[in-house]
């Protein structure tokens, strides 16, 4: 399925104390949705407050990017967390971000898992159900952003929560439609022309070339450009410009 419009999202607030990984202000001038780190893989209180304020000023939707509790590993290490504990931690992260979103005159509009948790809930029903339960604990029907066909979306739909499909402009895909693990060569695509071409292909035609060269279907309502990709702001601008030039509106899915 293709769309007349598509959301453009980026992972933001990925810093801690004086350390900053993402150009939050630059990316917020381009994207329509901001996946804000909630403190478990990155992001402290002042960072969350700052990013929420900047997002609200630019009418960018705020999403909670929830993670395993793994600050040292940036949330990218595999972890086994009991489902009830994971649900509580997901709710905790959403709640923390909601305080700063409200203070900025906005709200948390959706939830997106990060890193190892994102990849885990593609195929692990128990962990996916725990993430969904964490969202339900907040009392809000927040949409869940994730890969098409993931267990996360299956469990979200069972719970009556909106499931929003996502694709990645700057990540390589396997023939099975999942992301190539970051530890493997070629997992992250940095060539601007290739990222732009793939973005247009996914938005207009619903297909992308996998690592083995085969075209695979990708049903995406939202397109992610990673904030930690080299030249992320320039890349995001080029992606948005090209999408709009071929008649695809760039707007939030919320």
Short mmCIF file of C-alpha atoms in Angstrom, two decimals:
data_model
loop_
_atom_site.label_atom_id
_atom_site.label_comp_id
_atom_site.label_asym_id
_atom_site.label_seq_id
_atom_site.Cartn_x
_atom_site.Cartn_y
_atom_site.Cartn_z
CA UNK A 1 0.00 0.00 0.00
CA UNK A 2 1.25 3.48 -0.82
CA UNK A 3 0.12 6.79 0.63
CA UNK A 4 -0.64 10.26 -0.67
CA UNK A 5 1.19 11.51 2.41
CA UNK A 6 3.86 10.17 4.73
CA UNK A 7 5.20 11.05 8.15
CA UNK A 8 8.91 11.74 8.60
CA UNK A 9 10.32 10.81 12.00
CA UNK A 10 13.71 10.90 13.70
CA UNK A 11 15.18 9.73 17.00
CA UNK A 12 15.91 12.81 19.11
CA UNK A 13 17.08 13.76 22.57
CA UNK A 14 19.79 11.12 22.40
CA UNK A 15 22.18 12.74 24.82
CA UNK A 16 22.95 12.76 28.51
CA UNK A 17 24.34 15.65 30.51
CA UNK A 18 26.86 17.55 28.36
CA UNK A 19 27.01 14.76 25.74
CA UNK A 20 24.75 15.12 22.67
CA UNK A 21 24.51 12.70 19.78
CA UNK A 22 21.70 14.24 17.74
CA UNK A 23 21.21 17.70 16.22
CA UNK A 24 17.76 18.07 17.72
CA UNK A 25 17.09 21.63 16.61
CA UNK A 26 18.21 20.94 13.04
CA UNK A 27 16.13 17.79 12.68
CA UNK A 28 13.07 19.41 14.23
CA UNK A 29 13.09 21.89 11.37
CA UNK A 30 12.53 18.98 8.95
CA UNK A 31 10.67 16.07 10.56
CA UNK A 32 6.98 15.87 11.48
CA UNK A 33 7.37 13.43 14.39
CA UNK A 34 10.07 13.28 17.08
CA UNK A 35 10.92 10.00 18.82
CA UNK A 36 12.25 11.38 22.10
CA UNK A 37 14.57 9.26 24.26
CA UNK A 38 12.99 8.79 27.69
CA UNK A 39 16.04 8.21 29.88
CA UNK A 40 16.61 4.46 29.62
CA UNK A 41 18.95 4.41 26.61
CA UNK A 42 19.64 8.16 26.46
CA UNK A 43 18.03 11.42 27.49
CA UNK A 44 17.96 13.03 30.92
CA UNK A 45 15.34 15.33 32.41
CA UNK A 46 16.75 18.56 31.01
CA UNK A 47 17.23 16.99 27.57
CA UNK A 48 13.64 15.74 27.47
CA UNK A 49 12.38 19.13 28.58
CA UNK A 50 14.41 20.96 25.93
CA UNK A 51 13.40 18.67 23.06
CA UNK A 52 9.72 18.77 24.01
CA UNK A 53 9.81 22.56 24.08
CA UNK A 54 11.52 22.75 20.68
CA UNK A 55 9.12 20.20 19.18
CA UNK A 56 6.06 22.00 20.50
CA UNK A 57 7.30 25.33 19.14
CA UNK A 58 7.55 23.75 15.68
CA UNK A 59 4.27 21.78 15.89
CA UNK A 60 6.22 18.50 15.63
CA UNK A 61 4.44 15.53 17.22
CA UNK A 62 6.15 14.08 20.28
CA UNK A 63 6.61 10.32 20.59
CA UNK A 64 8.03 8.35 23.51
CA UNK A 65 10.99 6.25 22.38
CA UNK A 66 10.99 3.55 25.04
CA UNK A 67 13.89 1.18 25.61
CA UNK A 68 15.33 -1.53 27.76
CA UNK A 69 17.08 -0.06 30.81
CA UNK A 70 20.53 0.04 29.19
CA UNK A 71 22.12 3.48 29.33
CA UNK A 72 25.65 2.09 29.01
CA UNK A 73 24.77 0.08 25.91
CA UNK A 74 22.56 2.76 24.32
CA UNK A 75 19.68 0.31 24.43
CA UNK A 76 21.19 -1.83 21.70
CA UNK A 77 22.13 -4.88 23.78
CA UNK A 78 19.83 -7.89 23.94
CA UNK A 79 18.19 -8.21 27.36
CA UNK A 80 15.71 -10.57 28.98
CA UNK A 81 13.29 -8.54 31.08
CA UNK A 82 10.28 -10.15 32.80
CA UNK A 83 7.07 -9.02 31.07
CA UNK A 84 5.51 -7.35 34.12
CA UNK A 85 8.73 -5.44 34.77
CA UNK A 86 9.01 -4.37 31.14
CA UNK A 87 5.40 -3.17 31.08
CA UNK A 88 6.01 -1.05 34.18
CA UNK A 89 9.21 0.40 32.72
CA UNK A 90 7.50 1.29 29.44
CA UNK A 91 4.74 3.10 31.34
CA UNK A 92 7.35 4.84 33.51
CA UNK A 93 9.19 6.19 30.46
CA UNK A 94 6.00 7.42 28.78
CA UNK A 95 4.94 9.12 31.99
CA UNK A 96 8.26 10.89 32.39
CA UNK A 97 8.11 12.30 28.87
CA UNK A 98 4.44 13.26 29.21
CA UNK A 99 5.30 15.64 32.07
CA UNK A 100 7.64 17.63 29.83
CA UNK A 101 5.36 17.42 26.79
CA UNK A 102 2.47 18.88 28.79
CA UNK A 103 4.69 21.60 30.24
CA UNK A 104 5.52 22.58 26.64
CA UNK A 105 1.82 22.75 25.73
CA UNK A 106 1.79 19.41 23.88
CA UNK A 107 1.18 15.71 24.62
CA UNK A 108 2.89 12.41 23.95
CA UNK A 109 1.19 11.33 20.72
CA UNK A 110 2.63 7.85 20.11
CA UNK A 111 5.15 5.27 21.29
CA UNK A 112 8.10 3.72 19.45
CA UNK A 113 10.46 1.11 20.93
CA UNK A 114 14.19 1.69 20.50
CA UNK A 115 17.13 -0.50 19.52
CA UNK A 116 17.17 -4.03 20.90
CA UNK A 117 13.59 -3.71 22.13
CA UNK A 118 12.41 -2.56 18.69
CA UNK A 119 13.99 -5.60 17.05
CA UNK A 120 12.84 -7.99 19.79
CA UNK A 121 9.15 -7.11 19.50
CA UNK A 122 9.18 -7.85 15.78
CA UNK A 123 9.12 -11.58 16.58
CA UNK A 124 8.72 -12.01 20.38
CA UNK A 125 5.03 -12.04 21.27
CA UNK A 126 5.58 -11.97 25.03
CA UNK A 127 7.83 -8.92 24.96
CA UNK A 128 5.53 -7.24 22.43
CA UNK A 129 2.55 -7.84 24.72
CA UNK A 130 4.50 -6.31 27.61
CA UNK A 131 5.17 -3.13 25.61
CA UNK A 132 1.49 -2.91 24.72
CA UNK A 133 0.54 -3.44 28.36
CA UNK A 134 2.91 -0.63 29.32
CA UNK A 135 1.06 1.69 26.96
CA UNK A 136 -2.30 0.55 28.35
CA UNK A 137 -1.10 1.33 31.89
CA UNK A 138 -0.93 5.00 30.93
CA UNK A 139 -4.67 5.01 30.25
CA UNK A 140 -4.15 6.46 26.77
CA UNK A 141 -4.81 4.83 23.37
CA UNK A 142 -1.41 5.77 22.02
CA UNK A 143 -0.43 4.49 18.55
CA UNK A 144 2.54 2.12 18.38
CA UNK A 145 5.11 2.72 15.65
CA UNK A 146 6.88 -0.39 14.33
CA UNK A 147 7.74 -2.70 11.46
CA UNK A 148 4.90 -4.01 9.28
CA UNK A 149 3.86 -7.51 10.29
CA UNK A 150 5.54 -7.32 13.68
CA UNK A 151 4.24 -9.04 16.81
CA UNK A 152 4.09 -5.55 18.32
CA UNK A 153 1.42 -4.57 15.83
CA UNK A 154 -0.45 -7.86 16.24
CA UNK A 155 -0.64 -7.37 20.02
CA UNK A 156 -1.48 -3.66 19.68
CA UNK A 157 -4.44 -4.41 17.43
CA UNK A 158 -5.67 -7.09 19.83
CA UNK A 159 -5.60 -4.48 22.59
CA UNK A 160 -7.43 -1.92 20.47
CA UNK A 161 -4.43 0.35 20.00
CA UNK A 162 -3.55 1.91 16.63
CA UNK A 163 -0.61 0.25 14.82
CA UNK A 164 1.43 2.55 12.58
CA UNK A 165 3.74 0.98 10.01
CA UNK A 166 7.26 2.32 9.68
CA UNK A 167 10.09 2.07 7.18
CA UNK A 168 13.71 3.18 7.40
CA UNK A 169 15.31 5.51 4.89
CA UNK A 170 18.88 4.75 5.97
CA UNK A 171 18.82 1.08 7.01
CA UNK A 172 19.36 -2.03 4.90
CA UNK A 173 16.64 -4.68 4.76
CA UNK A 174 16.87 -8.47 4.67
CA UNK A 175 14.92 -10.46 2.08
CA UNK A 176 12.42 -11.20 4.86
CA UNK A 177 11.61 -7.54 5.38
CA UNK A 178 13.45 -7.09 8.68
CA UNK A 179 16.37 -4.76 9.35
CA UNK A 180 19.92 -5.97 8.79
CA UNK A 181 21.54 -6.05 12.28
CA UNK A 182 23.70 -2.99 12.94
CA UNK A 183 26.76 -5.15 13.60
CA UNK A 184 26.78 -6.37 10.00
CA UNK A 185 28.50 -4.57 7.13
CA UNK A 186 26.19 -2.33 5.12
CA UNK A 187 23.46 -2.24 7.78
CA UNK A 188 23.42 1.58 7.76
CA UNK A 189 23.18 3.39 4.41
CA UNK A 190 24.95 6.74 4.34
CA UNK A 191 25.06 7.58 0.60
CA UNK A 192 22.64 10.49 0.21
CA UNK A 193 21.46 9.57 -3.29
CA UNK A 194 20.68 6.00 -2.26
CA UNK A 195 18.80 7.04 0.87
CA UNK A 196 16.69 9.54 -1.10
CA UNK A 197 15.96 7.04 -3.88
CA UNK A 198 14.89 4.35 -1.39
CA UNK A 199 12.69 6.81 0.48
CA UNK A 200 10.80 7.78 -2.67
CA UNK A 201 10.44 4.14 -3.69
CA UNK A 202 8.93 3.19 -0.34
CA UNK A 203 6.62 6.21 -0.16
CA UNK A 204 5.34 6.05 -3.75
CA UNK A 205 5.47 2.38 -4.65
CA UNK A 206 5.65 0.51 -1.36
CA UNK A 207 8.81 -1.41 -2.27
CA UNK A 208 12.51 -1.30 -1.39
CA UNK A 209 15.54 -3.24 -2.55
CA UNK A 210 16.78 -5.74 0.04
CA UNK A 211 20.45 -6.40 0.68
CA UNK A 212 20.37 -9.34 -1.73
CA UNK A 213 18.97 -7.08 -4.49
CA UNK A 214 15.42 -8.39 -4.45
CA UNK A 215 12.54 -5.92 -4.23
CA UNK A 216 10.41 -6.47 -1.15
CA UNK A 217 7.10 -4.86 -0.12
CA UNK A 218 7.27 -2.19 2.59
CA UNK A 219 3.97 -0.68 3.74
CA UNK A 220 5.01 2.48 5.53
CA UNK A 221 2.89 5.27 7.01
CA UNK A 222 5.99 6.79 8.60
CA UNK A 223 9.59 7.02 7.39
CA UNK A 224 12.51 7.18 9.82
CA UNK A 225 15.78 9.01 9.28
CA UNK A 226 18.13 8.20 12.14
CA UNK A 227 19.45 11.18 14.03
CA UNK A 228 22.84 9.52 14.55
CA UNK A 229 23.44 8.92 10.84
CA UNK A 230 26.33 11.10 9.54
CA UNK A 231 24.91 14.31 8.03
CA UNK A 232 21.44 13.45 9.35
CA UNK A 233 19.97 16.94 9.01
CA UNK A 234 21.11 17.41 5.41
CA UNK A 235 19.93 13.90 4.59
CA UNK A 236 16.50 14.49 6.12
CA UNK A 237 16.12 17.74 4.19
CA UNK A 238 16.98 16.02 0.92
CA UNK A 239 14.53 13.19 1.63
CA UNK A 240 11.71 15.61 2.44
CA UNK A 241 12.46 17.83 -0.54
CA UNK A 242 12.44 14.91 -2.97
CA UNK A 243 9.28 13.40 -1.53
CA UNK A 244 7.46 16.70 -1.90
CA UNK A 245 8.81 17.21 -5.41
CA UNK A 246 7.18 13.95 -6.56
CA UNK A 247 3.84 14.84 -4.97
CA UNK A 248 4.04 13.08 -1.61
CA UNK A 249 2.85 15.28 1.26
CA UNK A 250 5.02 15.10 4.36
CA UNK A 251 2.79 15.31 7.43
CA UNK A 252 2.29 13.61 10.78
CA UNK A 253 0.27 10.41 10.96
CA UNK A 254 -1.36 11.63 14.19
#
